[in-house]
């Protein structure tokens, strides 16, 4: 009879006796998988997933030149059979008050930086205490990166991934396209995405006809879109919108990248 082989599999053995031959199978113990081998396999799988995600970012970024993009929030609602209100419209069909209001409220150096406002980011890091930063430094490209390619959960990993994606998108898109995408994927209420759906829901008009005041209310609702209602603003929201309108006047000379 043959002894167990090195691979630990079943192996045949032959015996001759009395002019007859027979075959007998012997089960041999499998070689255990080492921890190092298991760890290497996990690393390989992780790297494969990362490369797959990077490839998706690169190709979808190019595809979104011609195809209206959808946010991860929108995809999540579709997959769970929840309603999505969104009508994609070009920037020319949105009141110029809205992109100016959003830029002034969320990314005042939008026309100057290359996707990441390093000045604001450095200030946030320097002002952070042991509890972490007290405010964010997300630019509009970083928010677009989050909306299109990342989850909405708050973590340093997600924030770190936002930066290279924002730099890439700002490299291949114009500022007007970046703003157009943002205004069409931003969430403005439960299942309400984009400026056109928001204008219709809250003001019963097209986004092209939004007034300066309405644009300011929509822009100030963005940080908390599920709690702030632009159609019925609280005193605080109304005051924030009034302050934003005053800032919009001062920011107008720095918004040249939004013009055709």
PDB file of N, CA and C in Angstrom, residues 179-223:
ATOM      1  N   UNK A 179     -20.426  72.619 -12.382  1.00  0.00           N
ATOM      2  CA  UNK A 179     -21.563  73.233 -11.712  1.00  0.00           C
ATOM      3  C   UNK A 179     -22.872  72.648 -12.216  1.00  0.00           C
ATOM      4  N   UNK A 180     -22.956  72.390 -13.517  1.00  0.00           N
ATOM      5  CA  UNK A 180     -24.170  71.801 -14.088  1.00  0.00           C
ATOM      6  C   UNK A 180     -24.464  70.438 -13.463  1.00  0.00           C
ATOM      7  N   UNK A 181     -23.426  69.609 -13.364  1.00  0.00           N
ATOM      8  CA  UNK A 181     -23.609  68.286 -12.765  1.00  0.00           C
ATOM      9  C   UNK A 181     -24.040  68.424 -11.313  1.00  0.00           C
ATOM     10  N   UNK A 182     -23.374  69.298 -10.580  1.00  0.00           N
ATOM     11  CA  UNK A 182     -23.714  69.456  -9.161  1.00  0.00           C
ATOM     12  C   UNK A 182     -25.160  69.883  -8.972  1.00  0.00           C
ATOM     13  N   UNK A 183     -25.604  70.848  -9.760  1.00  0.00           N
ATOM     14  CA  UNK A 183     -26.972  71.343  -9.617  1.00  0.00           C
ATOM     15  C   UNK A 183     -28.009  70.340 -10.094  1.00  0.00           C
ATOM     16  N   UNK A 184     -27.577  69.294 -10.783  1.00  0.00           N
ATOM     17  CA  UNK A 184     -28.515  68.266 -11.244  1.00  0.00           C
ATOM     18  C   UNK A 184     -28.497  66.996 -10.402  1.00  0.00           C
ATOM     19  N   UNK A 185     -27.529  66.857  -9.505  1.00  0.00           N
ATOM     20  CA  UNK A 185     -27.501  65.669  -8.641  1.00  0.00           C
ATOM     21  C   UNK A 185     -27.660  66.009  -7.165  1.00  0.00           C
ATOM     22  N   UNK A 186     -27.579  67.285  -6.812  1.00  0.00           N
ATOM     23  CA  UNK A 186     -27.723  67.676  -5.412  1.00  0.00           C
ATOM     24  C   UNK A 186     -29.106  67.299  -4.895  1.00  0.00           C
ATOM     25  N   UNK A 187     -29.135  66.877  -3.634  1.00  0.00           N
ATOM     26  CA  UNK A 187     -30.406  66.485  -3.013  1.00  0.00           C
ATOM     27  C   UNK A 187     -31.054  67.701  -2.371  1.00  0.00           C
ATOM     28  N   UNK A 188     -32.341  67.919  -2.685  1.00  0.00           N
ATOM     29  CA  UNK A 188     -33.073  69.055  -2.142  1.00  0.00           C
ATOM     30  C   UNK A 188     -34.344  68.614  -1.418  1.00  0.00           C
ATOM     31  N   UNK A 189     -34.337  67.427  -0.877  1.00  0.00           N
ATOM     32  CA  UNK A 189     -35.507  66.918  -0.174  1.00  0.00           C
ATOM     33  C   UNK A 189     -35.617  65.422  -0.364  1.00  0.00           C
ATOM     34  N   UNK A 190     -36.556  64.806   0.312  1.00  0.00           N
ATOM     35  CA  UNK A 190     -36.740  63.369   0.216  1.00  0.00           C
ATOM     36  C   UNK A 190     -37.079  62.952  -1.210  1.00  0.00           C
ATOM     37  N   UNK A 191     -36.123  62.324  -1.882  1.00  0.00           N
ATOM     38  CA  UNK A 191     -36.332  61.873  -3.248  1.00  0.00           C
ATOM     39  C   UNK A 191     -36.321  62.975  -4.288  1.00  0.00           C
ATOM     40  N   UNK A 192     -35.921  64.186  -3.912  1.00  0.00           N
ATOM     41  CA  UNK A 192     -35.904  65.335  -4.825  1.00  0.00           C
ATOM     42  C   UNK A 192     -34.448  65.660  -5.169  1.00  0.00           C
ATOM     43  N   UNK A 193     -34.090  65.531  -6.428  1.00  0.00           N
ATOM     44  CA  UNK A 193     -32.704  65.733  -6.856  1.00  0.00           C
ATOM     45  C   UNK A 193     -32.663  66.718  -8.019  1.00  0.00           C
ATOM     46  N   UNK A 194     -31.748  67.652  -7.919  1.00  0.00           N
ATOM     47  CA  UNK A 194     -31.539  68.593  -9.004  1.00  0.00           C
ATOM     48  C   UNK A 194     -32.373  69.856  -8.883  1.00  0.00           C
ATOM     49  N   UNK A 195     -31.864  70.903  -9.540  1.00  0.00           N
ATOM     50  CA  UNK A 195     -32.483  72.226  -9.446  1.00  0.00           C
ATOM     51  C   UNK A 195     -33.882  72.263 -10.040  1.00  0.00           C
ATOM     52  N   UNK A 196     -34.097  71.588 -11.160  1.00  0.00           N
ATOM     53  CA  UNK A 196     -35.411  71.645 -11.811  1.00  0.00           C
ATOM     54  C   UNK A 196     -36.493  71.019 -10.926  1.00  0.00           C
ATOM     55  N   UNK A 197     -36.219  69.833 -10.379  1.00  0.00           N
ATOM     56  CA  UNK A 197     -37.194  69.182  -9.503  1.00  0.00           C
ATOM     57  C   UNK A 197     -37.435  70.014  -8.253  1.00  0.00           C
ATOM     58  N   UNK A 198     -36.375  70.623  -7.707  1.00  0.00           N
ATOM     59  CA  UNK A 198     -36.524  71.442  -6.510  1.00  0.00           C
ATOM     60  C   UNK A 198     -37.355  72.694  -6.789  1.00  0.00           C
ATOM     61  N   UNK A 199     -37.065  73.351  -7.920  1.00  0.00           N
ATOM     62  CA  UNK A 199     -37.831  74.556  -8.266  1.00  0.00           C
ATOM     63  C   UNK A 199     -39.301  74.233  -8.459  1.00  0.00           C
ATOM     64  N   UNK A 200     -39.585  73.118  -9.106  1.00  0.00           N
ATOM     65  CA  UNK A 200     -40.975  72.718  -9.328  1.00  0.00           C
ATOM     66  C   UNK A 200     -41.665  72.382  -8.010  1.00  0.00           C
ATOM     67  N   UNK A 201     -40.951  71.682  -7.124  1.00  0.00           N
ATOM     68  CA  UNK A 201     -41.558  71.250  -5.868  1.00  0.00           C
ATOM     69  C   UNK A 201     -41.832  72.426  -4.926  1.00  0.00           C
ATOM     70  N   UNK A 202     -40.849  73.306  -4.781  1.00  0.00           N
ATOM     71  CA  UNK A 202     -40.955  74.340  -3.753  1.00  0.00           C
ATOM     72  C   UNK A 202     -41.561  75.655  -4.254  1.00  0.00           C
ATOM     73  N   UNK A 203     -41.374  75.955  -5.551  1.00  0.00           N
ATOM     74  CA  UNK A 203     -41.829  77.260  -6.036  1.00  0.00           C
ATOM     75  C   UNK A 203     -42.769  77.173  -7.234  1.00  0.00           C
ATOM     76  N   UNK A 204     -43.078  75.932  -7.666  1.00  0.00           N
ATOM     77  CA  UNK A 204     -44.015  75.721  -8.774  1.00  0.00           C
ATOM     78  C   UNK A 204     -43.607  76.485 -10.034  1.00  0.00           C
ATOM     79  N   UNK A 205     -42.329  76.444 -10.322  1.00  0.00           N
ATOM     80  CA  UNK A 205     -41.821  77.105 -11.523  1.00  0.00           C
ATOM     81  C   UNK A 205     -40.571  76.377 -12.005  1.00  0.00           C
ATOM     82  N   UNK A 206     -40.153  76.733 -13.204  1.00  0.00           N
ATOM     83  CA  UNK A 206     -38.934  76.142 -13.759  1.00  0.00           C
ATOM     84  C   UNK A 206     -37.708  76.732 -13.073  1.00  0.00           C
ATOM     85  N   UNK A 207     -36.629  75.966 -13.052  1.00  0.00           N
ATOM     86  CA  UNK A 207     -35.383  76.460 -12.470  1.00  0.00           C
ATOM     87  C   UNK A 207     -34.875  77.697 -13.212  1.00  0.00           C
ATOM     88  N   UNK A 208     -35.268  77.840 -14.478  1.00  0.00           N
ATOM     89  CA  UNK A 208     -34.820  78.984 -15.270  1.00  0.00           C
ATOM     90  C   UNK A 208     -35.411  80.295 -14.770  1.00  0.00           C
ATOM     91  N   UNK A 209     -36.529  80.200 -14.048  1.00  0.00           N
ATOM     92  CA  UNK A 209     -37.240  81.409 -13.624  1.00  0.00           C
ATOM     93  C   UNK A 209     -37.074  81.707 -12.138  1.00  0.00           C
ATOM     94  N   UNK A 210     -36.143  81.073 -11.474  1.00  0.00           N
ATOM     95  CA  UNK A 210     -35.926  81.324 -10.053  1.00  0.00           C
ATOM     96  C   UNK A 210     -35.455  82.760  -9.820  1.00  0.00           C
ATOM     97  N   UNK A 211     -36.004  83.376  -8.798  1.00  0.00           N
ATOM     98  CA  UNK A 211     -35.565  84.717  -8.440  1.00  0.00           C
ATOM     99  C   UNK A 211     -34.295  84.646  -7.591  1.00  0.00           C
ATOM    100  N   UNK A 212     -33.710  85.774  -7.351  1.00  0.00           N
ATOM    101  CA  UNK A 212     -32.501  85.844  -6.517  1.00  0.00           C
ATOM    102  C   UNK A 212     -32.794  85.331  -5.108  1.00  0.00           C
ATOM    103  N   UNK A 213     -33.933  85.703  -4.550  1.00  0.00           N
ATOM    104  CA  UNK A 213     -34.312  85.262  -3.210  1.00  0.00           C
ATOM    105  C   UNK A 213     -34.532  83.749  -3.172  1.00  0.00           C
ATOM    106  N   UNK A 214     -35.228  83.209  -4.147  1.00  0.00           N
ATOM    107  CA  UNK A 214     -35.489  81.771  -4.198  1.00  0.00           C
ATOM    108  C   UNK A 214     -34.200  80.976  -4.363  1.00  0.00           C
ATOM    109  N   UNK A 215     -33.292  81.507  -5.175  1.00  0.00           N
ATOM    110  CA  UNK A 215     -31.999  80.845  -5.360  1.00  0.00           C
ATOM    111  C   UNK A 215     -31.214  80.806  -4.053  1.00  0.00           C
ATOM    112  N   UNK A 216     -31.259  81.913  -3.309  1.00  0.00           N
ATOM    113  CA  UNK A 216     -30.555  81.967  -2.024  1.00  0.00           C
ATOM    114  C   UNK A 216     -31.159  80.976  -1.028  1.00  0.00           C
ATOM    115  N   UNK A 217     -32.480  80.853  -1.016  1.00  0.00           N
ATOM    116  CA  UNK A 217     -33.134  79.890  -0.124  1.00  0.00           C
ATOM    117  C   UNK A 217     -32.752  78.455  -0.475  1.00  0.00           C
ATOM    118  N   UNK A 218     -32.713  78.137  -1.757  1.00  0.00           N
ATOM    119  CA  UNK A 218     -32.326  76.791  -2.178  1.00  0.00           C
ATOM    120  C   UNK A 218     -30.869  76.507  -1.810  1.00  0.00           C
ATOM    121  N   UNK A 219     -30.003  77.479  -2.020  1.00  0.00           N
ATOM    122  CA  UNK A 219     -28.589  77.279  -1.708  1.00  0.00           C
ATOM    123  C   UNK A 219     -28.371  77.063  -0.217  1.00  0.00           C
ATOM    124  N   UNK A 220     -29.071  77.813   0.617  1.00  0.00           N
ATOM    125  CA  UNK A 220     -28.893  77.683   2.061  1.00  0.00           C
ATOM    126  C   UNK A 220     -29.573  76.430   2.613  1.00  0.00           C
ATOM    127  N   UNK A 221     -30.455  75.811   1.826  1.00  0.00           N
ATOM    128  CA  UNK A 221     -31.092  74.566   2.257  1.00  0.00           C
ATOM    129  C   UNK A 221     -30.200  73.355   2.006  1.00  0.00           C
ATOM    130  N   UNK A 222     -29.200  73.482   1.142  1.00  0.00           N
ATOM    131  CA  UNK A 222     -28.377  72.337   0.752  1.00  0.00           C
ATOM    132  C   UNK A 222     -27.673  71.625   1.908  1.00  0.00           C
ATOM    133  N   UNK A 223     -27.138  72.327   2.907  1.00  0.00           N
ATOM    134  CA  UNK A 223     -26.460  71.586   3.978  1.00  0.00           C
ATOM    135  C   UNK A 223     -27.382  70.636   4.744  1.00  0.00           C
TER     136      UNK A 223
END
